[in-house]
mmCIF file of C-alpha atoms and ligand atoms in Angstrom:
data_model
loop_
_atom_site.group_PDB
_atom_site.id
_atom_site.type_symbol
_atom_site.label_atom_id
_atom_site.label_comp_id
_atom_site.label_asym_id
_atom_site.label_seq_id
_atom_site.Cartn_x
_atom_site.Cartn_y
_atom_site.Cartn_z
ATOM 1 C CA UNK A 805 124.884 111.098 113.130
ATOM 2 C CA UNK A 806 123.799 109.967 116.853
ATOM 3 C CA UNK A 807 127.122 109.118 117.967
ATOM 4 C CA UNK A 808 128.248 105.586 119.682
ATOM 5 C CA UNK A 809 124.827 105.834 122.028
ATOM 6 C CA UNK A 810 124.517 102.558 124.540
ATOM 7 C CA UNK A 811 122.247 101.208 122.230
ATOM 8 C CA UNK A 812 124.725 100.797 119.420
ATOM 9 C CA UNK A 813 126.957 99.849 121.738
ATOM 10 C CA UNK A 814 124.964 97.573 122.616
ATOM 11 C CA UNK A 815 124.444 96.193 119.091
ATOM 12 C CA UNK A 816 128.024 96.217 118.450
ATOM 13 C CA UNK A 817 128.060 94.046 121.713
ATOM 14 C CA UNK A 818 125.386 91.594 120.413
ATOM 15 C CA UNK A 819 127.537 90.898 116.818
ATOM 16 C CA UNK A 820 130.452 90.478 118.950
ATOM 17 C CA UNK A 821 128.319 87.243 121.088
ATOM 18 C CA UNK A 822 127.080 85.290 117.945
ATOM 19 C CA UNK A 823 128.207 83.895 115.503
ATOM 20 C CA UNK A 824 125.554 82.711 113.345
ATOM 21 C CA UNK A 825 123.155 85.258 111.844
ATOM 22 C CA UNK A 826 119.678 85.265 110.696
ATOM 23 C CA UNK A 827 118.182 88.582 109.411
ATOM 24 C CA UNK A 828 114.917 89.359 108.365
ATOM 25 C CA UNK A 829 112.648 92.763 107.418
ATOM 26 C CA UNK A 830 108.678 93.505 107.353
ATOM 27 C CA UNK A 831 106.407 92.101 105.199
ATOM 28 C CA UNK A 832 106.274 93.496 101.303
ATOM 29 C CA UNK A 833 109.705 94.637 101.810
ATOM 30 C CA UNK A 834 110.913 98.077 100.450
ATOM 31 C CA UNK A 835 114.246 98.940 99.353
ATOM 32 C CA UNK A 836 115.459 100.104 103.051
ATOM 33 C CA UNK A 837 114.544 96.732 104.382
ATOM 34 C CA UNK A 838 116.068 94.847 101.760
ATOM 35 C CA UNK A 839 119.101 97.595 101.272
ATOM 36 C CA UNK A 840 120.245 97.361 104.508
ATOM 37 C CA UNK A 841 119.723 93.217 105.161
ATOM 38 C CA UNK A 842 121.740 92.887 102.282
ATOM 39 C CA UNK A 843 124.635 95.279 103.655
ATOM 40 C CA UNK A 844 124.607 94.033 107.208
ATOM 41 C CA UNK A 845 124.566 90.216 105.823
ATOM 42 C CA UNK A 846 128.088 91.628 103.817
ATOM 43 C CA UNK A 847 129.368 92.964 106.688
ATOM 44 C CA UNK A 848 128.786 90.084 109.177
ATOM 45 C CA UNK A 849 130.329 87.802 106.298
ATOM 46 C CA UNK A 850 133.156 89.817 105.968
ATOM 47 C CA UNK A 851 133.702 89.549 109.976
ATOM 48 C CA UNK A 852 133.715 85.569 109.525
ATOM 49 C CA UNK A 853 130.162 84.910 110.591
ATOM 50 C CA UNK A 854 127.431 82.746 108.682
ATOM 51 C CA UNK A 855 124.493 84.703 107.736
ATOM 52 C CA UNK A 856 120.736 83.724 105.927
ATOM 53 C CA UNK A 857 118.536 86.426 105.095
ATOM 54 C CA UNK A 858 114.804 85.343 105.361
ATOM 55 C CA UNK A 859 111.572 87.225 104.993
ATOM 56 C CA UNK A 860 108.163 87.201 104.969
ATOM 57 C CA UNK A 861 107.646 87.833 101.357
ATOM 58 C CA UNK A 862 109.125 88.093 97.805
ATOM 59 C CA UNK A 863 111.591 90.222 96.962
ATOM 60 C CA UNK A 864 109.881 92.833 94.078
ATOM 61 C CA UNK A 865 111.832 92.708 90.906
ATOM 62 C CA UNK A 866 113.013 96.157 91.098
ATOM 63 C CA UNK A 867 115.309 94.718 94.034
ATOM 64 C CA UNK A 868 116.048 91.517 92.493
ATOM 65 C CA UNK A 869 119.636 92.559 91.495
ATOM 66 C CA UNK A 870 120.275 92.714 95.013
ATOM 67 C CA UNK A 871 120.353 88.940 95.591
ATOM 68 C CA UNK A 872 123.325 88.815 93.581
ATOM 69 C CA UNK A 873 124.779 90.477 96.250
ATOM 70 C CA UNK A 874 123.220 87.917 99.076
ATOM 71 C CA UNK A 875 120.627 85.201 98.790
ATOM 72 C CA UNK A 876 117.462 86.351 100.160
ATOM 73 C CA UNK A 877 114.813 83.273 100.937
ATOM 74 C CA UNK A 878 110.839 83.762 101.014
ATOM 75 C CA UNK A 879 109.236 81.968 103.652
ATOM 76 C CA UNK A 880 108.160 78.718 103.817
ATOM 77 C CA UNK A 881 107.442 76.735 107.107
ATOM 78 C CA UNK A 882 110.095 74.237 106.469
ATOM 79 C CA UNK A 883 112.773 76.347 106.017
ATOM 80 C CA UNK A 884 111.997 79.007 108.698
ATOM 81 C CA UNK A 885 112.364 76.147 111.166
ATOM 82 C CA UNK A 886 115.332 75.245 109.496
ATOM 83 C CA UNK A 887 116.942 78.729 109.662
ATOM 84 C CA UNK A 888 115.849 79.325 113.292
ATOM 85 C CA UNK A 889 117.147 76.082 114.282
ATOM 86 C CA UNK A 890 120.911 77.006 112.387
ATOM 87 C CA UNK A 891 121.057 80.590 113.742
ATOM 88 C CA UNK A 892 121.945 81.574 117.135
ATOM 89 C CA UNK A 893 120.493 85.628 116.739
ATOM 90 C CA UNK A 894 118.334 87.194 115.059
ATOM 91 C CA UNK A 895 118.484 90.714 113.671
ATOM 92 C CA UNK A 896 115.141 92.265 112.876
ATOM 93 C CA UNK A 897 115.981 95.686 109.901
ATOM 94 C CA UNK A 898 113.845 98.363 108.967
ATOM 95 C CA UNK A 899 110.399 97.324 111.349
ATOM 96 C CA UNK A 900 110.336 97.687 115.431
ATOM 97 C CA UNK A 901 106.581 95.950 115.297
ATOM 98 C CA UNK A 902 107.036 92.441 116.027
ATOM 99 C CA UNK A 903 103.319 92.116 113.502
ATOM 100 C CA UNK A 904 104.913 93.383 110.604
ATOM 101 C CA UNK A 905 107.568 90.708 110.234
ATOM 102 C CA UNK A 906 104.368 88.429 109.155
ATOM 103 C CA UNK A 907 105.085 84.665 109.512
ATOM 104 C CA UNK A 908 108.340 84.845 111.328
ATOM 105 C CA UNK A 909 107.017 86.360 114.331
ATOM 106 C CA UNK A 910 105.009 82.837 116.123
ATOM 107 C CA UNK A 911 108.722 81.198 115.832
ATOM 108 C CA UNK A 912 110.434 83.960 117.982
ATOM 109 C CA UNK A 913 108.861 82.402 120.839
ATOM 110 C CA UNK A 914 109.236 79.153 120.037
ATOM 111 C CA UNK A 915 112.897 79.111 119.011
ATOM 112 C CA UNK A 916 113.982 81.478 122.041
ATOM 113 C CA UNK A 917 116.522 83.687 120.246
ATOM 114 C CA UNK A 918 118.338 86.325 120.894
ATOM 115 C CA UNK A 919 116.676 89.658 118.960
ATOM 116 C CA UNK A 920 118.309 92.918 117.765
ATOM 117 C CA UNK A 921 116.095 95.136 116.117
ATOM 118 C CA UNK A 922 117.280 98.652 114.079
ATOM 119 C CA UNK A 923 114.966 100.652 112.536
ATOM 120 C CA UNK A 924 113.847 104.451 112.306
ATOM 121 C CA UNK A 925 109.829 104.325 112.490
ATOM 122 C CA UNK A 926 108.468 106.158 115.627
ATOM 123 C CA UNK A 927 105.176 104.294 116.296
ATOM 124 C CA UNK A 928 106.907 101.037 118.384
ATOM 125 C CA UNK A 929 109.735 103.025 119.454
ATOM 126 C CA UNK A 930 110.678 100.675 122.702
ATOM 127 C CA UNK A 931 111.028 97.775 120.154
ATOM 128 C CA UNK A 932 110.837 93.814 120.846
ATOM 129 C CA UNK A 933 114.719 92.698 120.613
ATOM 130 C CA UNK A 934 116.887 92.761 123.780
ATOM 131 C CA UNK A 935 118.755 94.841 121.915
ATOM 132 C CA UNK A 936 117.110 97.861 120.274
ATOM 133 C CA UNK A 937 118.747 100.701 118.233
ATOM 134 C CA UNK A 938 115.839 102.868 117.199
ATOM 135 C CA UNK A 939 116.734 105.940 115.912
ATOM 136 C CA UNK A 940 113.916 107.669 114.528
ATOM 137 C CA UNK A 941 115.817 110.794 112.785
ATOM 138 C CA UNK A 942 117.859 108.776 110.676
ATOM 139 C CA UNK A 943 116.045 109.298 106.864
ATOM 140 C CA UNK A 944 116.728 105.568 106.623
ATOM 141 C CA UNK A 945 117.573 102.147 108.475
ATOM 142 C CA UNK A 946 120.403 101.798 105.988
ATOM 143 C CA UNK A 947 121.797 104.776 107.341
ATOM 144 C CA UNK A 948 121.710 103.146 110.897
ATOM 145 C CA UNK A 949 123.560 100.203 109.299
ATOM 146 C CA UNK A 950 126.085 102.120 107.543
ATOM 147 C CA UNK A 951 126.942 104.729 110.668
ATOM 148 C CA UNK A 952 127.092 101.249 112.406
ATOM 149 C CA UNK A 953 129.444 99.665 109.892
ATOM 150 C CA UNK A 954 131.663 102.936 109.993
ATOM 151 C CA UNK A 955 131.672 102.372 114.185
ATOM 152 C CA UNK A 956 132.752 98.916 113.477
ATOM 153 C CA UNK A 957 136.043 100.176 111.327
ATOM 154 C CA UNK A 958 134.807 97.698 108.203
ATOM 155 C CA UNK A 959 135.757 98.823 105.102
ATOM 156 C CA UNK A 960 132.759 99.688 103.236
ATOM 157 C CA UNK A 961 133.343 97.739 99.598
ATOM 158 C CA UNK A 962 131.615 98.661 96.104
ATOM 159 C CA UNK A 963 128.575 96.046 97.174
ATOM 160 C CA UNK A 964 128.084 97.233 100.996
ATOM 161 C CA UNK A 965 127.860 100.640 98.929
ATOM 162 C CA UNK A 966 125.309 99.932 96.382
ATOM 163 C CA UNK A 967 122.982 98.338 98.936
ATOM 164 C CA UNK A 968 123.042 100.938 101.503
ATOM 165 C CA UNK A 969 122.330 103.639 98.266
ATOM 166 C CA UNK A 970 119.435 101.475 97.312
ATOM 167 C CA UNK A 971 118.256 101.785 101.420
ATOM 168 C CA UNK A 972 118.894 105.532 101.176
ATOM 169 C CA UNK A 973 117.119 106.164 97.864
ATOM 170 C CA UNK A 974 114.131 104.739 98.445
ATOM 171 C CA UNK A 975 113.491 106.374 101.892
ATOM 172 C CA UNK A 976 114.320 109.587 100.691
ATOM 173 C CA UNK A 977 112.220 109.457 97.481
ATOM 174 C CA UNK A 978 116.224 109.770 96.211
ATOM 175 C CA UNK A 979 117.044 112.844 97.634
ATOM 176 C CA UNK A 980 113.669 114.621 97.891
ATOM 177 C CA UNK A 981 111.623 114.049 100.680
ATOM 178 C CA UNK A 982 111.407 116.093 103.836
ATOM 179 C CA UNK A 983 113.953 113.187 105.914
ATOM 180 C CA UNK A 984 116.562 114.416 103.630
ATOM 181 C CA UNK A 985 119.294 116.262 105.402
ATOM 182 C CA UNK A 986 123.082 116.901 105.750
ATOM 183 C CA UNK A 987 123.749 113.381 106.928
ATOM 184 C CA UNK A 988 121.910 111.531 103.859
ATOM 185 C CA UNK A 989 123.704 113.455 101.487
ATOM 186 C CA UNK A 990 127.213 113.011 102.733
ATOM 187 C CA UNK A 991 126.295 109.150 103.133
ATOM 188 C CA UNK A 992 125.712 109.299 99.730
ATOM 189 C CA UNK A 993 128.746 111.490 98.621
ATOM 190 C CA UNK A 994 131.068 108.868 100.852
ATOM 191 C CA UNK A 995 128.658 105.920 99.202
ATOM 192 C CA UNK A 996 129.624 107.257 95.516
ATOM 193 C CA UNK A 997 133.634 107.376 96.308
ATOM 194 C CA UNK A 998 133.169 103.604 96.537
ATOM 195 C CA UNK A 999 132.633 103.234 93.182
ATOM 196 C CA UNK A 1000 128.826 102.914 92.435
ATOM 197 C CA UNK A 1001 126.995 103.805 89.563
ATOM 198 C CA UNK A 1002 124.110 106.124 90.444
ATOM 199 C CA UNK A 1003 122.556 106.089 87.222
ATOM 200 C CA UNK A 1004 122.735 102.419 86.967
ATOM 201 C CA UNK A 1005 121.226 101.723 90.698
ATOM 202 C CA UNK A 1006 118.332 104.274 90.194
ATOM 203 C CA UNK A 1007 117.708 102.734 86.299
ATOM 204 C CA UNK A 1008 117.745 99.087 88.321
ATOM 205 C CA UNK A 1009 115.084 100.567 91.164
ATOM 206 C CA UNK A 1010 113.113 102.407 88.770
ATOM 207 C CA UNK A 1011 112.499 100.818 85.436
ATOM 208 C CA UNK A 1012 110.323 97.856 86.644
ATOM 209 C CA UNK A 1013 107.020 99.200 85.843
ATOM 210 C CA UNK A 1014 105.236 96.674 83.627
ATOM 211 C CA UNK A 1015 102.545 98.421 80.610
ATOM 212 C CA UNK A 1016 99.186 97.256 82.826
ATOM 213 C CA UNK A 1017 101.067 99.187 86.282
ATOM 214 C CA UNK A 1018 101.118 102.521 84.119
ATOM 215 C CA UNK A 1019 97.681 101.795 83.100
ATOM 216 C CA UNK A 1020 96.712 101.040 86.176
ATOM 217 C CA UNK A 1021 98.204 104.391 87.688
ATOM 218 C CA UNK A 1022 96.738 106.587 84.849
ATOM 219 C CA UNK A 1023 92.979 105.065 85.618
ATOM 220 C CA UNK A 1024 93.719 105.564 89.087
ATOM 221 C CA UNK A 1025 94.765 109.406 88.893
ATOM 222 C CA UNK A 1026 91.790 110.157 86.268
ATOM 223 C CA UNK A 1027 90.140 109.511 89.588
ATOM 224 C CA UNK A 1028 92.226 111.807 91.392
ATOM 225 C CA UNK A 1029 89.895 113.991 94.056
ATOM 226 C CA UNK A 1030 90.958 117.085 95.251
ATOM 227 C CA UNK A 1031 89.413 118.411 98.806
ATOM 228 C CA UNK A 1032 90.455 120.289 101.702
ATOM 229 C CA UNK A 1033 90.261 123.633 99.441
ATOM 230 C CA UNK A 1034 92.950 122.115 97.797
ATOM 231 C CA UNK A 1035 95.210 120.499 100.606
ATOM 232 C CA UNK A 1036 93.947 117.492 100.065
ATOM 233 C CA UNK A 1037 94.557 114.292 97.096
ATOM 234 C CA UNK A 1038 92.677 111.182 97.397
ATOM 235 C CA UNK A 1039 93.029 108.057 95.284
ATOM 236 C CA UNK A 1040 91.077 104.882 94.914
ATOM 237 C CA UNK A 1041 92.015 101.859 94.024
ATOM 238 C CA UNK A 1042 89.394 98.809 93.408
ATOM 239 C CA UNK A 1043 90.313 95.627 93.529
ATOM 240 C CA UNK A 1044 88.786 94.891 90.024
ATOM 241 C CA UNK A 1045 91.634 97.062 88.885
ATOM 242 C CA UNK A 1046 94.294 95.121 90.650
ATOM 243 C CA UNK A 1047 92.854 91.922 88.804
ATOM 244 C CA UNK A 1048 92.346 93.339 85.326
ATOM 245 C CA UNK A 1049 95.876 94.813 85.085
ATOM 246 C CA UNK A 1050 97.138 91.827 87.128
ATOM 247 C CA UNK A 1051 98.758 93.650 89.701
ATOM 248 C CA UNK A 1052 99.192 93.109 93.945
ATOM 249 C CA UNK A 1053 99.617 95.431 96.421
ATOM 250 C CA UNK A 1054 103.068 96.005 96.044
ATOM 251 C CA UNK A 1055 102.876 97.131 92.873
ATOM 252 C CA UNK A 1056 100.764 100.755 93.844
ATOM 253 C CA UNK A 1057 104.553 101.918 95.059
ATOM 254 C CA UNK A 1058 105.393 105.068 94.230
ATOM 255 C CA UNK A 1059 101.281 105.811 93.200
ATOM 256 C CA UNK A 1060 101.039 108.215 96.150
ATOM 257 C CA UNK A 1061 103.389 110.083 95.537
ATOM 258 C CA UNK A 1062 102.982 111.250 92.287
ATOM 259 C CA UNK A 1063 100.125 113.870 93.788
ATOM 260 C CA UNK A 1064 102.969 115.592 96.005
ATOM 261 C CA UNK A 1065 103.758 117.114 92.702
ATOM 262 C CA UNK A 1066 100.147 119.406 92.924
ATOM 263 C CA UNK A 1067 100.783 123.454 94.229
ATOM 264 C CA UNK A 1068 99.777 123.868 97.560
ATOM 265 C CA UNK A 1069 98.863 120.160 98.632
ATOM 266 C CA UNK A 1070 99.554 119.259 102.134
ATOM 267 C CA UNK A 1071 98.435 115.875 101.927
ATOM 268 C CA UNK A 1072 98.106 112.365 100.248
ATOM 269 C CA UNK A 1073 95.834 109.623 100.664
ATOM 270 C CA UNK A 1074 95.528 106.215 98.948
ATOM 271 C CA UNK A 1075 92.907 103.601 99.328
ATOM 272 C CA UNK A 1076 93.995 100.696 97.684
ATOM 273 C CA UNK A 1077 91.432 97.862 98.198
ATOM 274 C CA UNK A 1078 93.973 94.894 97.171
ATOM 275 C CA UNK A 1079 91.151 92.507 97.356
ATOM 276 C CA UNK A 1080 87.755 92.734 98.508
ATOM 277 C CA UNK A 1081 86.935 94.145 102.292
ATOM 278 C CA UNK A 1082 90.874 94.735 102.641
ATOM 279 C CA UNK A 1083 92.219 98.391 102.056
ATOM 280 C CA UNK A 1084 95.499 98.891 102.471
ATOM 281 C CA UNK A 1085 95.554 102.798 103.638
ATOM 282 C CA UNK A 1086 99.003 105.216 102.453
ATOM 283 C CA UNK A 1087 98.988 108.428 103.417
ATOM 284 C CA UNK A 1088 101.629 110.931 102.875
ATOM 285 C CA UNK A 1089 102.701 114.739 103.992
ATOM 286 C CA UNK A 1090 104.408 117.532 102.038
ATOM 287 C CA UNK A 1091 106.061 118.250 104.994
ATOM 288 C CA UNK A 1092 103.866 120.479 107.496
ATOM 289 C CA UNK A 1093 101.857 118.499 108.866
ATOM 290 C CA UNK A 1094 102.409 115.283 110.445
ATOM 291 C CA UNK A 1095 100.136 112.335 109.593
ATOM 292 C CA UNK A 1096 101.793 109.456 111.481
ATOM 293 C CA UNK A 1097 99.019 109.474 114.284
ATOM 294 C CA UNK A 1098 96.104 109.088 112.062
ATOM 295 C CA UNK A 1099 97.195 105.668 111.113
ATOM 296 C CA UNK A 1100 98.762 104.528 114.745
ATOM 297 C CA UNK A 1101 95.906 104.984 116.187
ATOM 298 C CA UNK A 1102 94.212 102.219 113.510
ATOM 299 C CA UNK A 1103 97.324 99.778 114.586
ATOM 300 C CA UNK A 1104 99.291 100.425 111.886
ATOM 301 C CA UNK A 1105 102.026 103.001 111.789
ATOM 302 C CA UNK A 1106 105.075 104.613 109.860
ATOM 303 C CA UNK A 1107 106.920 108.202 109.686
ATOM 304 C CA UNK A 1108 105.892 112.021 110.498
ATOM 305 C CA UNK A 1109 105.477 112.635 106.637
ATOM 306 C CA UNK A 1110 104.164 109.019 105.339
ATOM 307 C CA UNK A 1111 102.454 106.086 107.102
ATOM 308 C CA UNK A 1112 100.209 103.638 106.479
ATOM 309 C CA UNK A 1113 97.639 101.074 107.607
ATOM 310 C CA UNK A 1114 95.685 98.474 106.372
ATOM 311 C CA UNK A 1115 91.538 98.278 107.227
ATOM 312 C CA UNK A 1116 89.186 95.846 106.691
ATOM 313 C CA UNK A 1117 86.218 96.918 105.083
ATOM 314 C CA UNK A 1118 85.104 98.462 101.972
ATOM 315 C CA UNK A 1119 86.807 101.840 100.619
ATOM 316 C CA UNK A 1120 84.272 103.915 101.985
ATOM 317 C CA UNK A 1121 83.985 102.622 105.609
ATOM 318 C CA UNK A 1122 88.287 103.509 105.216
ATOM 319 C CA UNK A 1123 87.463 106.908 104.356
ATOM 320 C CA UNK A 1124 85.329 107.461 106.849
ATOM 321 C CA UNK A 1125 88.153 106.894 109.718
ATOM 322 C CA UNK A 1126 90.643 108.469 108.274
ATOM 323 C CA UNK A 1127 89.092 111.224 106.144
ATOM 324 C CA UNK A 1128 87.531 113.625 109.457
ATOM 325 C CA UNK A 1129 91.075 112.957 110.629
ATOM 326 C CA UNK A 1130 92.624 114.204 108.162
ATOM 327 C CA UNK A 1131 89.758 117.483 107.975
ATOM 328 C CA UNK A 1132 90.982 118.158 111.303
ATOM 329 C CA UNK A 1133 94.655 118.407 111.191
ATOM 330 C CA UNK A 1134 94.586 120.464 107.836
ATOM 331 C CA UNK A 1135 91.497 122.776 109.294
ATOM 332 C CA UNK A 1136 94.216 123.164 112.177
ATOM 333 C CA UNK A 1137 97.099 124.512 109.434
ATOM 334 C CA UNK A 1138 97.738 128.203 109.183
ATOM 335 C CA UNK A 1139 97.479 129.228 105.622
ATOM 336 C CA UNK A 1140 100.743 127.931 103.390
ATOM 337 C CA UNK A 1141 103.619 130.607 103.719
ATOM 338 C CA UNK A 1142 103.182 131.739 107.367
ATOM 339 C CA UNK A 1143 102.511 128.551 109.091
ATOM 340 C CA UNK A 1144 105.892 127.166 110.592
ATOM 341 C CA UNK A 1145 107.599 124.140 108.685
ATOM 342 C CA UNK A 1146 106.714 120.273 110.083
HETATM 343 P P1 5GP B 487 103.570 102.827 102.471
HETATM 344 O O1 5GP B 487 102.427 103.781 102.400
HETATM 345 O O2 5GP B 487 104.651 103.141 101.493
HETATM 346 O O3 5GP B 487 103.163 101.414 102.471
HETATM 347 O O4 5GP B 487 104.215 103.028 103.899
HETATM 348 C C1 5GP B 487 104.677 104.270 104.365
HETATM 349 C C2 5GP B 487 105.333 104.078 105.700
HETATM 350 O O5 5GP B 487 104.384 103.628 106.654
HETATM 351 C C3 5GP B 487 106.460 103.056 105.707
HETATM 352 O O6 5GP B 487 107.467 103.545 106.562
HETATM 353 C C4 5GP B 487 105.833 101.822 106.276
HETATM 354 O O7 5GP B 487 106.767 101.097 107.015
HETATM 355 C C5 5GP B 487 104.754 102.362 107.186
HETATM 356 N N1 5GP B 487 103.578 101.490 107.154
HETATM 357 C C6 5GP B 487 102.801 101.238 106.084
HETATM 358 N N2 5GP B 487 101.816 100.368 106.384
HETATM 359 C C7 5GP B 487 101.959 100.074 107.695
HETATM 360 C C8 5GP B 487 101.250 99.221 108.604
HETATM 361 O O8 5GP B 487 100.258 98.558 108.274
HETATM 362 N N3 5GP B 487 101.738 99.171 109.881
HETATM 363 C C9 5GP B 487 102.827 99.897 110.285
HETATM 364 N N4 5GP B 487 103.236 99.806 111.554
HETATM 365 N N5 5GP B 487 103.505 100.692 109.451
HETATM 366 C C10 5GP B 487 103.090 100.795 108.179
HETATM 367 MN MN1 MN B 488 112.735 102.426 106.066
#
């Protein structure tokens, strides 16, 4: 959608200097991170290069399928020396905060590579590689790495296609959220004349939920609080619910949004205290307002209409930082209907 800019020239510059590839995403990867590692690894392989994909942490089983497609390796300290000792660059997907990459991030120094990072969040927009395509209007990084691919003049095959439709579903909530435009949707018409089976990709993404993570969510939404006259959702999670139903973090995806559904709601927020004196913070927008700032200014980050950030502390000292933040920006809104769209 941007165009050849320098910076993907740039990138296209940087695969053109190396020849083996290590790529990596942020820590509990998503299906954008994953999506799009797995579709630039195909892509590099198909241009005769050597590529590992190593993260942080596990892949969740609703993405499993997608190492079929390309091995991706957890991290270990053994084998991250051993992949940063066989590659000669690095390509950092879906995160420009060096933090967020977790245990990978102490051996950029050491190892001295060569970093290219793409990603669409705005809150590190200057980024950490030498070379940085940051482009934060694309719905998702996967459609970075496909508008990339389609620069490069490689054909896009039936896999490339499935994993940059798993990138674009998730970040779009598949189709729904306010980053969907003109662009994502003709990705995804061009995506399906490759041959992929919608139903059969959003089936593989979606049906993952165990019984005790549908408990969980129904205790959790008994809970639900309503405030800001009505512009407001909040939900709690304890972390005596995450052990009962035997549950982690990652497994609250998808919780937050299931408020959005509410008339006249502006805003989402989930306090999810994983384990004890560690909330992990989501917060999401409807689409007027913009809630990005509230958790950048805490050090952690994310998009216009859903960011997050995690706080020590109990749930209580969380809502009291973000909470009055929150009071002030909807206090701020013109009533629904004649305020102008986010
Ligand atoms: P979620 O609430 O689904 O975890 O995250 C929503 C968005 O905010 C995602 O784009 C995610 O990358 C970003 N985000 C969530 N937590 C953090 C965080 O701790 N730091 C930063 N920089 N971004 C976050
Ligand atoms: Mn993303």
């Amino acid at each position: 959608m941007t165009g050849a800019t320098p910076e993907r020239r740039a990138f296209h510059e940087f695969l053109a200097r190396h020849r083996r590839f290590l790529l990596t995403t942020h820590i509990n990867p998503d299906g954008d991170g994953l999506g799009s590692e797995v579709a630039l690894a195909l892509w590099l392989r198909a241009s005769g290069r050597e590529v590992a994909v190593l993260n942080d942490s596990p892949v969740p089983a609703a993405f499993e399928f997608l190492t079929a497609l390309q091995a991706i390796q957890q991290f270990e300290p053994a084998l991250a020396e051993q992949r940063f000792e066989q590659a000669d660059a690095l390509i950092v997907l879906d995160t420009s905060n060096r933090q967020r990459v977790g245990r990978l991030s102490p051996l950029f120094d050491r190892h001295v590579i060569p970093i290219a990072v793409v990603d669409h969040h705005v809150s590190h927009a200057t980024g950490f590689g030498q070379v940085n395509v940051i482009e934060p209007e694309a719905s998702a990084t996967g459609e970075i790495v496909y508008d990339l691919i389609r620069e490069a003049g490689t054909p896009i095959t039936r896999e490339i296609a499935e994993a940059l439709y798993v990138a674009l579903i998730t970040d779009t909530g598949s189709f729904r959220f306010s980053n969907t435009d003109s662009h994502a949707h003709r990705m995804a018409a061009d995506l399906l004349g490759h041959g992929l089976d919608p139903q059969r990709l959003h089936i593989q993404v979606s049906a993952h939920a165990s019984a005790g993570r549908l408990r969980f969510f129904g205790e959790v939404l008994t809970r639900l609080e309503i405030l800001e006259e009505g512009r407001l959702a909040v939900l709690e999670a304890a972390p005596e619910q995450f052990e009962r139903h035997g549950l982690v973090g990652a497994d609250t995806d998808g919780l937050v949004d299931m408020p959005r559904s509410i008339a006249g709601l502006e805003v989402v927020a989930l306090f999810s205290e994983v384990e004890p004196g560690k909330v992990k913070v989501s917060l999401r927008s409807t689409g007027r307002v913009a809630i990005d700032q509230v958790c950048t200014r805490l050090g952690g980050g994310g998009h216009p209409h859903a960011a997050g950030v995690m706080l020590r502390g109990t749930r209580a000292d969380a809502r009291a930082r973000i909470l009055p933040e929150l009071h002030k920006i909807l206090a701020a809104l013109e009533p629904a209907g004649r305020g102008s769209a986010a």
